[in-house]
CSV table of C-alpha atoms and ligand atoms in Angstrom, one decimal:
chain,number,residue,atom,x,y,z
A,1,UNK,CA,0.1,0.3,0.0
A,2,UNK,CA,1.0,3.6,-0.9
A,3,UNK,CA,2.3,5.2,2.1
A,4,UNK,CA,0.1,7.9,3.6
A,5,UNK,CA,3.2,10.7,3.7
A,6,UNK,CA,3.3,10.2,-0.4
A,7,UNK,CA,-0.6,10.1,-0.5
A,8,UNK,CA,-0.5,13.8,1.4
A,9,UNK,CA,2.6,14.7,-1.2
A,10,UNK,CA,0.7,13.9,-4.5
A,11,UNK,CA,-2.1,15.6,-5.7
A,12,UNK,CA,-5.5,15.4,-3.4
A,13,UNK,CA,-7.3,15.2,-6.8
A,14,UNK,CA,-7.0,11.3,-7.5
A,15,UNK,CA,-10.2,9.9,-8.3
A,16,UNK,CA,-13.8,10.5,-7.4
A,17,UNK,CA,-14.9,7.7,-5.5
A,18,UNK,CA,-18.5,7.0,-6.1
A,19,UNK,CA,-18.2,3.8,-5.9
A,20,UNK,CA,-16.2,0.9,-5.0
A,21,UNK,CA,-14.7,-0.8,-6.6
A,22,UNK,CA,-14.0,1.5,-9.6
A,23,UNK,CA,-15.2,0.0,-13.0
A,24,UNK,CA,-12.1,-0.1,-14.5
A,25,UNK,CA,-11.5,-2.8,-12.3
A,26,UNK,CA,-14.6,-4.8,-13.5
A,27,UNK,CA,-13.7,-8.1,-15.9
A,28,UNK,CA,-15.6,-10.7,-17.7
A,29,UNK,CA,-17.6,-12.6,-15.0
A,30,UNK,CA,-16.4,-16.6,-15.5
A,31,UNK,CA,-19.0,-18.1,-15.5
A,32,UNK,CA,-21.7,-15.4,-15.7
A,33,UNK,CA,-24.2,-15.1,-13.1
A,34,UNK,CA,-27.8,-16.1,-13.6
A,35,UNK,CA,-29.6,-12.7,-11.8
A,36,UNK,CA,-32.7,-15.1,-10.3
A,37,UNK,CA,-29.4,-17.2,-7.6
A,38,UNK,CA,-27.6,-13.8,-7.8
A,39,UNK,CA,-30.5,-11.5,-6.5
A,40,UNK,CA,-32.4,-14.4,-4.5
A,41,UNK,CA,-29.9,-13.9,-1.3
A,42,UNK,CA,-30.1,-10.4,-1.0
A,43,UNK,CA,-31.6,-8.1,1.1
A,44,UNK,CA,-34.4,-7.0,-0.8
A,45,UNK,CA,-36.7,-4.8,1.3
A,46,UNK,CA,-35.0,-1.7,0.6
A,47,UNK,CA,-33.6,-2.2,-3.3
A,48,UNK,CA,-32.7,1.3,-5.4
A,49,UNK,CA,-33.4,1.2,-9.3
A,50,UNK,CA,-31.2,2.9,-11.8
A,51,UNK,CA,-31.7,3.6,-15.7
A,52,UNK,CA,-29.3,5.1,-17.5
A,53,UNK,CA,-30.4,7.2,-20.6
A,54,UNK,CA,-26.9,7.3,-22.2
A,55,UNK,CA,-27.4,10.2,-24.7
A,56,UNK,CA,-26.7,14.1,-24.3
A,57,UNK,CA,-27.3,17.3,-26.8
A,58,UNK,CA,-23.4,17.4,-26.9
A,59,UNK,CA,-20.4,15.4,-25.5
A,60,UNK,CA,-18.5,18.3,-22.9
A,61,UNK,CA,-14.8,18.4,-23.0
A,62,UNK,CA,-14.6,17.5,-19.3
A,63,UNK,CA,-16.8,14.7,-19.5
A,64,UNK,CA,-16.2,10.5,-19.4
A,65,UNK,CA,-19.2,9.2,-18.5
A,66,UNK,CA,-20.7,6.9,-20.7
A,67,UNK,CA,-23.1,9.0,-23.3
A,68,UNK,CA,-23.6,9.4,-27.0
A,69,UNK,CA,-24.1,13.1,-28.0
A,70,UNK,CA,-26.5,13.7,-30.7
A,71,UNK,CA,-28.2,10.1,-30.7
A,72,UNK,CA,-30.5,9.8,-34.2
A,73,UNK,CA,-34.0,9.1,-33.7
A,74,UNK,CA,-34.1,5.2,-34.6
A,75,UNK,CA,-31.4,4.8,-31.8
A,76,UNK,CA,-33.3,6.4,-29.1
A,77,UNK,CA,-36.3,4.5,-30.5
A,78,UNK,CA,-34.6,1.3,-30.3
A,79,UNK,CA,-32.7,1.7,-27.0
A,80,UNK,CA,-36.4,2.3,-25.8
A,81,UNK,CA,-37.5,-1.2,-27.2
A,82,UNK,CA,-34.3,-2.9,-25.5
A,83,UNK,CA,-34.9,-1.3,-22.0
A,84,UNK,CA,-38.1,-2.4,-21.7
A,85,UNK,CA,-37.8,-5.7,-22.6
A,86,UNK,CA,-34.3,-5.9,-20.3
A,87,UNK,CA,-36.8,-4.9,-17.5
A,88,UNK,CA,-39.3,-7.7,-18.1
A,89,UNK,CA,-36.3,-9.6,-17.9
A,90,UNK,CA,-34.8,-8.4,-14.8
A,91,UNK,CA,-38.0,-8.4,-13.0
A,92,UNK,CA,-38.9,-11.8,-13.7
A,93,UNK,CA,-35.3,-12.7,-12.5
A,94,UNK,CA,-35.9,-10.9,-9.2
A,95,UNK,CA,-39.3,-12.6,-8.5
A,96,UNK,CA,-37.9,-15.5,-8.3
A,97,UNK,CA,-36.8,-14.9,-5.0
A,98,UNK,CA,-39.8,-14.2,-3.9
A,99,UNK,CA,-40.8,-10.1,-3.1
A,100,UNK,CA,-39.1,-7.3,-3.2
A,101,UNK,CA,-39.4,-3.6,-2.5
A,102,UNK,CA,-37.8,-0.3,-4.5
A,103,UNK,CA,-37.3,2.0,-1.6
A,104,UNK,CA,-35.7,4.7,-4.1
A,105,UNK,CA,-35.0,5.4,-8.0
A,106,UNK,CA,-32.9,7.1,-10.3
A,107,UNK,CA,-32.9,8.0,-13.9
A,108,UNK,CA,-29.3,9.2,-14.8
A,109,UNK,CA,-27.0,9.6,-17.9
A,110,UNK,CA,-25.9,11.4,-19.9
A,111,UNK,CA,-29.1,13.8,-20.4
A,112,UNK,CA,-32.4,11.7,-19.2
A,113,UNK,CA,-34.0,14.7,-20.6
A,114,UNK,CA,-33.0,14.9,-23.8
A,115,UNK,CA,-35.8,12.3,-24.2
A,116,UNK,CA,-39.2,14.5,-25.0
A,117,UNK,CA,-42.5,14.0,-23.3
A,118,UNK,CA,-43.5,10.7,-24.7
A,119,UNK,CA,-40.6,8.9,-24.3
A,120,UNK,CA,-39.9,10.0,-20.3
A,121,UNK,CA,-43.3,8.6,-20.2
A,122,UNK,CA,-42.4,5.5,-21.2
A,123,UNK,CA,-39.7,5.7,-18.9
A,124,UNK,CA,-41.9,6.1,-16.8
A,125,UNK,CA,-44.2,3.1,-17.2
A,126,UNK,CA,-40.7,1.0,-17.5
A,127,UNK,CA,-40.4,1.4,-13.8
A,128,UNK,CA,-43.7,0.3,-13.4
A,129,UNK,CA,-42.7,-2.9,-14.8
A,130,UNK,CA,-39.7,-3.1,-12.4
A,131,UNK,CA,-42.7,-2.5,-9.3
A,132,UNK,CA,-41.5,1.2,-8.8
A,133,UNK,CA,-44.7,2.5,-6.8
A,134,UNK,CA,-45.7,6.0,-6.7
A,135,UNK,CA,-44.7,8.0,-3.7
A,136,UNK,CA,-41.1,6.4,-3.9
A,137,UNK,CA,-38.7,9.3,-3.5
A,138,UNK,CA,-37.2,9.3,-7.4
A,139,UNK,CA,-34.3,11.5,-8.8
A,140,UNK,CA,-33.8,12.8,-12.5
A,141,UNK,CA,-30.5,14.5,-14.1
A,142,UNK,CA,-31.4,17.4,-16.6
A,143,UNK,CA,-29.7,19.8,-18.1
A,144,UNK,CA,-30.2,23.6,-19.1
A,145,UNK,CA,-31.1,22.8,-22.5
A,146,UNK,CA,-33.1,20.4,-22.1
A,147,UNK,CA,-34.9,21.1,-18.7
A,148,UNK,CA,-38.3,22.0,-20.6
A,149,UNK,CA,-41.7,22.6,-18.7
A,150,UNK,CA,-43.8,19.9,-20.6
A,151,UNK,CA,-40.9,17.2,-19.8
A,152,UNK,CA,-40.8,18.1,-15.9
A,153,UNK,CA,-44.1,18.0,-15.7
A,154,UNK,CA,-44.1,14.3,-16.8
A,155,UNK,CA,-41.3,13.8,-14.2
A,156,UNK,CA,-42.6,15.4,-11.5
A,157,UNK,CA,-46.0,14.1,-12.2
A,158,UNK,CA,-45.0,10.9,-11.8
A,159,UNK,CA,-43.3,11.0,-8.8
A,160,UNK,CA,-39.7,12.6,-9.1
A,161,UNK,CA,-39.0,14.5,-5.8
A,162,UNK,CA,-35.5,15.5,-7.1
A,163,UNK,CA,-34.7,17.2,-10.0
A,164,UNK,CA,-30.7,17.2,-10.5
A,165,UNK,CA,-28.9,19.7,-13.1
A,166,UNK,CA,-25.7,20.2,-14.2
A,167,UNK,CA,-25.0,24.0,-14.5
A,168,UNK,CA,-21.1,23.8,-14.2
A,169,UNK,CA,-20.7,28.0,-13.9
A,170,UNK,CA,-22.9,30.7,-14.8
A,171,UNK,CA,-20.0,32.5,-16.7
A,172,UNK,CA,-20.5,31.8,-20.7
A,173,UNK,CA,-17.0,31.9,-21.1
A,174,UNK,CA,-15.9,29.3,-18.4
A,175,UNK,CA,-18.4,26.9,-20.0
A,176,UNK,CA,-17.3,27.8,-23.7
A,177,UNK,CA,-13.5,26.8,-22.4
A,178,UNK,CA,-14.6,23.3,-21.2
A,179,UNK,CA,-16.1,22.9,-24.7
A,180,UNK,CA,-19.8,23.0,-23.0
A,181,UNK,CA,-21.5,25.4,-25.2
A,182,UNK,CA,-23.9,27.1,-22.5
A,183,UNK,CA,-26.2,30.1,-22.4
A,184,UNK,CA,-26.9,31.2,-18.6
A,185,UNK,CA,-30.0,32.9,-20.0
A,186,UNK,CA,-31.0,28.8,-20.4
A,187,UNK,CA,-29.9,28.5,-17.7
A,188,UNK,CA,-32.3,30.5,-15.4
A,189,UNK,CA,-34.7,29.5,-17.7
A,190,UNK,CA,-34.6,25.9,-17.0
A,191,UNK,CA,-33.8,26.5,-13.0
A,192,UNK,CA,-37.6,28.8,-13.1
A,193,UNK,CA,-38.8,26.0,-15.0
A,194,UNK,CA,-37.8,23.4,-12.5
A,195,UNK,CA,-39.0,25.3,-9.0
A,196,UNK,CA,-42.4,26.3,-11.5
A,197,UNK,CA,-42.4,22.1,-11.7
A,198,UNK,CA,-42.0,22.0,-7.7
A,199,UNK,CA,-40.0,19.0,-7.0
A,200,UNK,CA,-39.3,19.0,-3.2
A,201,UNK,CA,-35.5,19.1,-3.6
A,202,UNK,CA,-33.3,20.9,-6.5
A,203,UNK,CA,-29.7,20.1,-6.8
A,204,UNK,CA,-27.6,22.0,-8.9
A,205,UNK,CA,-23.8,20.8,-9.7
A,206,UNK,CA,-21.1,23.9,-10.3
A,207,UNK,CA,-17.7,22.9,-11.3
A,208,UNK,CA,-14.2,24.7,-9.5
A,209,UNK,CA,-11.2,24.8,-11.6
A,210,UNK,CA,-12.6,25.2,-15.0
A,211,UNK,CA,-9.4,27.6,-17.1
A,212,UNK,CA,-9.8,31.2,-16.4
A,213,UNK,CA,-12.5,30.9,-13.5
A,214,UNK,CA,-11.1,32.9,-10.6
A,215,UNK,CA,-12.3,34.2,-7.2
A,216,UNK,CA,-14.8,36.9,-8.5
A,217,UNK,CA,-16.2,34.7,-11.2
A,218,UNK,CA,-16.2,32.1,-8.7
A,219,UNK,CA,-18.4,34.2,-6.1
A,220,UNK,CA,-20.6,35.0,-9.3
A,221,UNK,CA,-21.8,31.3,-9.6
A,222,UNK,CA,-21.8,30.5,-6.5
A,223,UNK,CA,-24.6,33.7,-5.9
A,224,UNK,CA,-26.4,32.9,-8.5
A,225,UNK,CA,-26.9,29.4,-7.5
A,226,UNK,CA,-28.3,30.5,-4.2
A,227,UNK,CA,-30.4,33.2,-5.7
A,228,UNK,CA,-32.7,29.9,-5.9
A,229,UNK,CA,-32.2,28.2,-2.3
A,230,UNK,CA,-31.7,25.1,-3.7
A,231,UNK,CA,-32.2,22.3,-1.4
A,232,UNK,CA,-28.9,20.5,-3.0
A,233,UNK,CA,-25.8,22.1,-4.5
A,234,UNK,CA,-22.8,19.6,-5.5
A,235,UNK,CA,-19.3,21.5,-6.4
A,236,UNK,CA,-17.3,19.3,-8.6
A,237,UNK,CA,-13.6,20.1,-8.9
A,238,UNK,CA,-12.4,20.1,-12.6
A,239,UNK,CA,-10.9,16.7,-13.5
A,240,UNK,CA,-9.0,16.2,-16.4
A,241,UNK,CA,-9.8,12.6,-17.8
A,242,UNK,CA,-8.5,10.8,-20.4
A,243,UNK,CA,-9.9,10.4,-24.0
A,244,UNK,CA,-11.7,13.5,-23.2
A,245,UNK,CA,-11.5,16.6,-25.3
A,246,UNK,CA,-9.6,18.6,-22.6
A,247,UNK,CA,-7.3,15.3,-21.6
A,248,UNK,CA,-6.6,15.0,-26.0
A,249,UNK,CA,-5.9,18.9,-25.6
A,250,UNK,CA,-3.4,18.3,-22.7
A,251,UNK,CA,-5.3,21.0,-20.7
A,252,UNK,CA,-4.5,20.7,-16.9
A,253,UNK,CA,-6.3,21.4,-13.7
A,254,UNK,CA,-4.1,23.0,-11.3
A,255,UNK,CA,-4.2,22.1,-7.9
A,256,UNK,CA,-3.7,25.3,-5.8
A,257,UNK,CA,-6.8,26.9,-7.9
A,258,UNK,CA,-8.8,24.0,-7.0
A,259,UNK,CA,-8.0,24.1,-3.4
A,260,UNK,CA,-8.4,27.7,-3.0
A,261,UNK,CA,-11.8,27.6,-5.0
A,262,UNK,CA,-12.8,24.5,-3.0
A,263,UNK,CA,-12.2,26.6,0.4
A,264,UNK,CA,-13.8,29.6,-0.6
A,265,UNK,CA,-17.2,27.3,-2.1
A,266,UNK,CA,-17.2,25.5,1.4
A,267,UNK,CA,-17.1,28.4,3.8
A,268,UNK,CA,-19.7,30.2,1.2
A,269,UNK,CA,-22.3,27.4,1.3
A,270,UNK,CA,-21.8,26.8,5.1
A,271,UNK,CA,-22.2,30.9,5.7
A,272,UNK,CA,-25.9,30.3,3.8
A,273,UNK,CA,-26.5,27.8,5.4
A,274,UNK,CA,-25.6,24.4,3.7
A,275,UNK,CA,-24.4,21.3,5.8
A,276,UNK,CA,-21.1,19.9,4.1
A,277,UNK,CA,-22.3,16.0,3.6
A,278,UNK,CA,-19.3,15.1,1.4
A,279,UNK,CA,-16.7,16.4,-0.6
A,280,UNK,CA,-18.7,17.5,-3.3
A,281,UNK,CA,-22.5,17.4,-1.5
A,282,UNK,CA,-23.7,20.3,0.5
A,283,UNK,CA,-27.4,20.4,2.0
A,284,UNK,CA,-29.2,23.2,3.1
A,285,UNK,CA,-30.1,22.8,6.7
A,286,UNK,CA,-33.1,24.0,6.6
A,287,UNK,CA,-34.3,21.9,3.9
A,288,UNK,CA,-34.3,18.6,6.3
A,289,UNK,CA,-33.8,15.4,5.5
A,290,UNK,CA,-34.9,13.7,2.5
A,291,UNK,CA,-38.1,11.8,2.5
A,292,UNK,CA,-38.3,7.9,2.2
A,293,UNK,CA,-36.1,5.9,4.1
A,294,UNK,CA,-32.2,6.2,4.6
A,295,UNK,CA,-30.8,4.6,1.4
A,296,UNK,CA,-27.8,3.0,2.8
A,297,UNK,CA,-25.1,3.1,0.3
A,298,UNK,CA,-22.6,0.5,1.9
A,299,UNK,CA,-24.6,-1.7,1.6
A,300,UNK,CA,-27.9,-1.8,-0.2
A,301,UNK,CA,-28.8,-3.3,-3.5
A,302,UNK,CA,-28.6,-1.4,-6.9
A,303,UNK,CA,-30.3,-2.7,-10.0
A,304,UNK,CA,-29.1,-0.8,-12.6
A,305,UNK,CA,-31.3,-1.2,-16.1
A,306,UNK,CA,-29.7,0.2,-19.4
A,307,UNK,CA,-26.5,0.2,-21.4
A,308,UNK,CA,-23.8,2.0,-18.7
A,309,UNK,CA,-25.8,1.3,-15.8
A,310,UNK,CA,-23.9,-0.8,-12.7
A,311,UNK,CA,-25.9,-3.3,-10.3
A,312,UNK,CA,-24.4,-4.2,-7.2
A,313,UNK,CA,-25.4,-6.7,-4.6
A,314,UNK,CA,-23.4,-7.7,-1.6
A,315,UNK,CA,-21.0,-10.0,-3.3
A,316,UNK,CA,-21.4,-8.7,-7.5
A,317,UNK,CA,-20.9,-5.6,-9.0
A,318,UNK,CA,-21.5,-5.5,-12.8
A,319,UNK,CA,-22.6,-3.6,-15.5
A,320,UNK,CA,-22.6,-3.5,-19.4
A,321,UNK,CA,-18.8,-2.3,-20.6
A,322,UNK,CA,-17.8,1.3,-20.4
A,323,UNK,CA,-16.2,3.3,-23.2
A,324,UNK,CA,-15.4,7.0,-23.4
A,325,UNK,CA,-14.0,7.6,-27.0
A,326,UNK,CA,-17.1,8.0,-29.7
A,327,UNK,CA,-16.3,4.9,-31.4
A,328,UNK,CA,-16.1,2.8,-28.2
A,329,UNK,CA,-19.7,4.4,-27.2
A,330,UNK,CA,-21.1,3.4,-30.4
A,331,UNK,CA,-20.1,0.1,-31.1
A,332,UNK,CA,-21.2,-0.7,-27.3
A,333,UNK,CA,-24.7,1.1,-27.6
A,334,UNK,CA,-25.4,-0.6,-31.4
A,335,UNK,CA,-24.7,-4.1,-29.5
A,336,UNK,CA,-26.5,-3.3,-26.6
A,337,UNK,CA,-29.5,-2.5,-28.8
A,338,UNK,CA,-29.4,-5.9,-30.6
A,339,UNK,CA,-29.1,-8.2,-27.3
A,340,UNK,CA,-31.2,-11.2,-27.0
A,341,UNK,CA,-33.2,-11.4,-23.6
A,342,UNK,CA,-31.2,-14.4,-22.5
A,343,UNK,CA,-28.4,-11.7,-22.2
A,344,UNK,CA,-30.2,-9.7,-19.7
A,345,UNK,CA,-30.9,-12.5,-17.5
A,346,UNK,CA,-26.5,-13.1,-16.4
A,347,UNK,CA,-24.1,-11.0,-15.2
A,348,UNK,CA,-21.4,-11.1,-17.8
A,349,UNK,CA,-19.1,-8.4,-16.9
A,350,UNK,CA,-18.1,-7.1,-13.4
A,351,UNK,CA,-16.4,-7.5,-10.1
A,352,UNK,CA,-17.1,-10.5,-7.2
A,353,UNK,CA,-16.5,-9.3,-3.9
A,354,UNK,CA,-14.9,-11.5,-1.2
A,355,UNK,CA,-15.6,-10.8,2.4
A,356,UNK,CA,-12.8,-8.4,2.6
A,357,UNK,CA,-13.7,-6.4,-0.5
A,358,UNK,CA,-17.3,-5.9,1.0
A,359,UNK,CA,-15.6,-4.6,4.4
A,360,UNK,CA,-13.1,-2.7,2.3
A,361,UNK,CA,-16.1,-1.2,0.4
A,362,UNK,CA,-18.6,-0.5,3.6
A,363,UNK,CA,-15.1,1.4,5.2
A,364,UNK,CA,-14.5,3.4,1.9
A,365,UNK,CA,-18.2,4.7,1.0
A,366,UNK,CA,-18.6,5.3,4.9
A,367,UNK,CA,-15.2,7.6,5.8
A,368,UNK,CA,-15.4,9.7,3.2
A,369,UNK,CA,-19.0,11.2,4.4
A,370,UNK,CA,-19.3,13.7,7.0
A,371,UNK,CA,-21.3,10.9,9.3
A,372,UNK,CA,-18.3,8.7,9.1
A,373,UNK,CA,-17.6,5.3,9.6
A,374,UNK,CA,-20.2,4.2,12.1
A,375,UNK,CA,-18.1,1.6,14.3
A,376,UNK,CA,-21.0,-0.3,15.7
A,377,UNK,CA,-22.7,-0.7,12.0
A,378,UNK,CA,-19.9,-2.2,11.1
A,379,UNK,CA,-19.5,-4.5,13.8
A,380,UNK,CA,-23.1,-5.9,13.6
A,381,UNK,CA,-22.4,-5.9,9.6
A,382,UNK,CA,-19.1,-7.9,9.9
A,383,UNK,CA,-18.6,-9.1,13.4
A,384,UNK,CA,-15.5,-7.1,13.5
A,385,UNK,CA,-13.8,-4.2,14.3
A,386,UNK,CA,-12.5,-1.5,11.7
A,387,UNK,CA,-9.4,-0.6,13.4
A,388,UNK,CA,-8.2,-4.1,13.7
A,389,UNK,CA,-9.2,-5.0,10.2
A,390,UNK,CA,-7.8,-2.0,9.1
A,391,UNK,CA,-4.7,-0.9,10.8
A,392,UNK,CA,-4.0,1.6,8.3
A,393,UNK,CA,-6.9,4.1,9.6
A,394,UNK,CA,-4.5,4.6,13.0
A,395,UNK,CA,-2.2,6.8,10.4
A,396,UNK,CA,-5.0,9.0,9.6
A,397,UNK,CA,-5.8,10.8,13.5
A,398,UNK,CA,-1.8,11.4,14.4
A,399,UNK,CA,-1.8,13.5,11.4
A,400,UNK,CA,-5.1,15.6,12.0
A,401,UNK,CA,-7.3,13.8,9.0
A,402,UNK,CA,-9.6,12.0,11.1
A,403,UNK,CA,-11.2,11.7,14.6
A,404,UNK,CA,-11.5,7.9,16.5
A,405,UNK,CA,-14.1,7.9,19.2
A,406,UNK,CA,-15.6,5.2,20.9
A,407,UNK,CA,-18.8,5.6,18.4
A,408,UNK,CA,-17.5,6.4,14.6
A,409,UNK,CA,-14.3,7.3,13.0
A,410,UNK,CA,-14.8,10.7,10.9
A,411,UNK,CA,-12.7,12.6,8.6
A,412,UNK,CA,-11.8,16.1,10.0
A,413,UNK,CA,-12.6,19.0,7.7
A,414,UNK,CA,-8.8,18.5,6.8
A,415,UNK,CA,-9.6,14.6,5.6
A,416,UNK,CA,-13.0,15.7,4.2
A,417,UNK,CA,-10.5,17.7,1.6
A,418,UNK,CA,-8.7,15.3,0.8
A,419,UNK,CA,-11.1,12.4,0.4
A,420,UNK,CA,-10.2,12.3,-3.4
A,421,UNK,CA,-6.7,10.9,-2.5
A,422,UNK,CA,-8.0,8.7,0.9
A,423,UNK,CA,-10.2,7.2,-0.6
A,424,UNK,CA,-7.9,5.9,-3.5
A,425,UNK,CA,-5.3,5.0,-0.9
A,426,UNK,CA,-7.9,2.5,0.4
A,427,UNK,CA,-8.4,0.7,-2.8
A,428,UNK,CA,-7.2,-2.8,-2.2
A,429,UNK,CA,-3.7,-4.2,-3.8
A,430,UNK,CA,-6.1,-6.2,-6.4
A,431,UNK,CA,-8.3,-3.3,-7.2
A,432,UNK,CA,-5.6,-0.9,-7.8
A,433,UNK,CA,-4.1,-3.5,-10.3
A,434,UNK,CA,-6.8,-4.3,-12.3
A,435,UNK,CA,-7.6,-0.5,-12.3
A,436,UNK,CA,-4.0,0.1,-13.5
A,437,UNK,CA,-4.1,-3.0,-16.4
A,438,UNK,CA,-7.6,-1.7,-17.6
A,439,UNK,CA,-7.2,0.0,-21.4
A,440,UNK,CA,-9.4,2.7,-22.1
A,441,UNK,CA,-11.4,3.2,-25.4
B,501,SAM,C1,-24.9,12.9,-15.7
B,501,SAM,S1,-23.9,15.2,-15.7
B,501,SAM,C2,-25.0,16.3,-15.2
B,501,SAM,C3,-26.3,16.3,-16.0
B,501,SAM,C4,-26.4,17.3,-17.4
B,501,SAM,N1,-25.9,15.9,-18.3
B,501,SAM,C5,-26.0,18.0,-17.4
B,501,SAM,O1,-24.5,17.8,-17.7
B,501,SAM,O2,-26.3,19.2,-17.5
B,501,SAM,C6,-22.9,15.0,-14.3
B,501,SAM,C7,-22.0,16.2,-13.2
B,501,SAM,O3,-21.1,15.1,-13.0
B,501,SAM,C8,-19.9,16.6,-13.2
B,501,SAM,N2,-18.5,16.2,-13.8
B,501,SAM,C9,-18.5,15.2,-15.0
B,501,SAM,N3,-17.1,15.4,-15.3
B,501,SAM,C10,-16.7,15.7,-14.5
B,501,SAM,C11,-15.2,16.0,-14.8
B,501,SAM,N4,-14.5,15.8,-15.3
B,501,SAM,N5,-15.0,16.9,-13.4
B,501,SAM,C12,-15.9,17.4,-12.6
B,501,SAM,N6,-17.0,17.5,-12.8
B,501,SAM,C13,-17.3,16.5,-13.5
B,501,SAM,C14,-20.6,17.9,-13.4
B,501,SAM,O4,-20.6,18.7,-12.7
B,501,SAM,C15,-22.0,17.1,-14.3
B,501,SAM,O5,-23.3,18.0,-14.1
B,502,SF4,S1,-21.5,16.6,-18.3
B,502,SF4,FE1,-23.4,16.0,-18.8
B,502,SF4,S2,-24.0,17.3,-20.6
B,502,SF4,FE2,-22.2,17.3,-20.7
B,502,SF4,S3,-21.2,15.1,-21.7
B,502,SF4,FE3,-21.7,14.9,-19.5
B,502,SF4,S4,-23.5,13.6,-19.1
B,502,SF4,FE4,-23.5,14.8,-21.4
């Protein structure tokens, strides 16, 4: 394992750890795992349903998500038809294990609202095939150009209680500099439309470390966002990733800028009444806690539908293959829409988590959030003590990065600011090896 001293000397922007293991650690599963038995042994009373819509109006220069810009109408239609077939197959597989309940859902991308109102209605019907009841919390991602009133009306009218929009910046020149043509008038129109549609939670994404961004322009973006009193705000440090337009042009994100802008953003949001939940996420205190049962991201199962979606059981994470480059995305999507039903009944590509990796996943996902790792919950789940399982955690406290009490291990503000370095530091040697050997297309 890399020494903590070396980690602290290197850039603090190593990797955004929103899942563990990272998808570049996935490989073909041999043999493939039939979904019925895979899900039968899970806790099934609080599953998360995720639908992936891999289409956008453009490919932003910083983005490495699995998405195809400006898809033709025939592809979108074929995609929805195949997604419906997949939903029926996966529903049958889940039914093999008896009753189950979806406690939370999300429609993400890409940009789901690239679909028109009729297509979004088809998407909602598909969530019903999966057993999603009305009233269950559902989040949907949107963008400034596509957050149109008729589309939002379908979504909110069908129970979406959280709409999340990527804004990145209220300064047009900054968006242009990262190859995201965006008009600030569209951003304001979209935010107004979301507020009019009336979901309980508006989330807004902003980015810092953009070329040309200064403390003053960052302040403009923060203040413009706060004017809408969003219940949640995500502040994303810019990452320049391989195969993106910025990456191919050799652009660089400067640590010094990102650190200063992060601190400015964090302090500004705190002063405006927001609680920092993780390195990126801030939630308005007065907004209270989101509706529905608390989703336990460390442990609850996720059923992902669509090309590019991931699914998590305790012991196996699986997905379709992934690509960033235009040709890679096109090939994977073109093959996916033609898949036979039988192919959706098995997990073919992913990562099998042994007992050690399951513990590690729990540790990483808990530690990187403000609440930290609850020791009793970990003991109940695994029967062991986290400090004994991961002796390296003891290195964090003397450096002022974590506080270890009888109840929990929590990152300090200094530690939370370094979450993108501390997460990868905790990856297992096997996951690191697989990630290093992965060839991105
Ligand atoms: C699925 S998009 C949000 C919805 C919609 N597609 C849009 O762009 O408006 C996910 C978010 O991830 C963030 N993001 C993506 N790539 C990033 C990168 N390289 N560096 C920092 N943030 C990034 C952006 O803030 C973006 O809004
Ligand atoms: S940032 Fe959003 S709109 Fe841009 S390419 Fe990524 S998913 Fe699409």
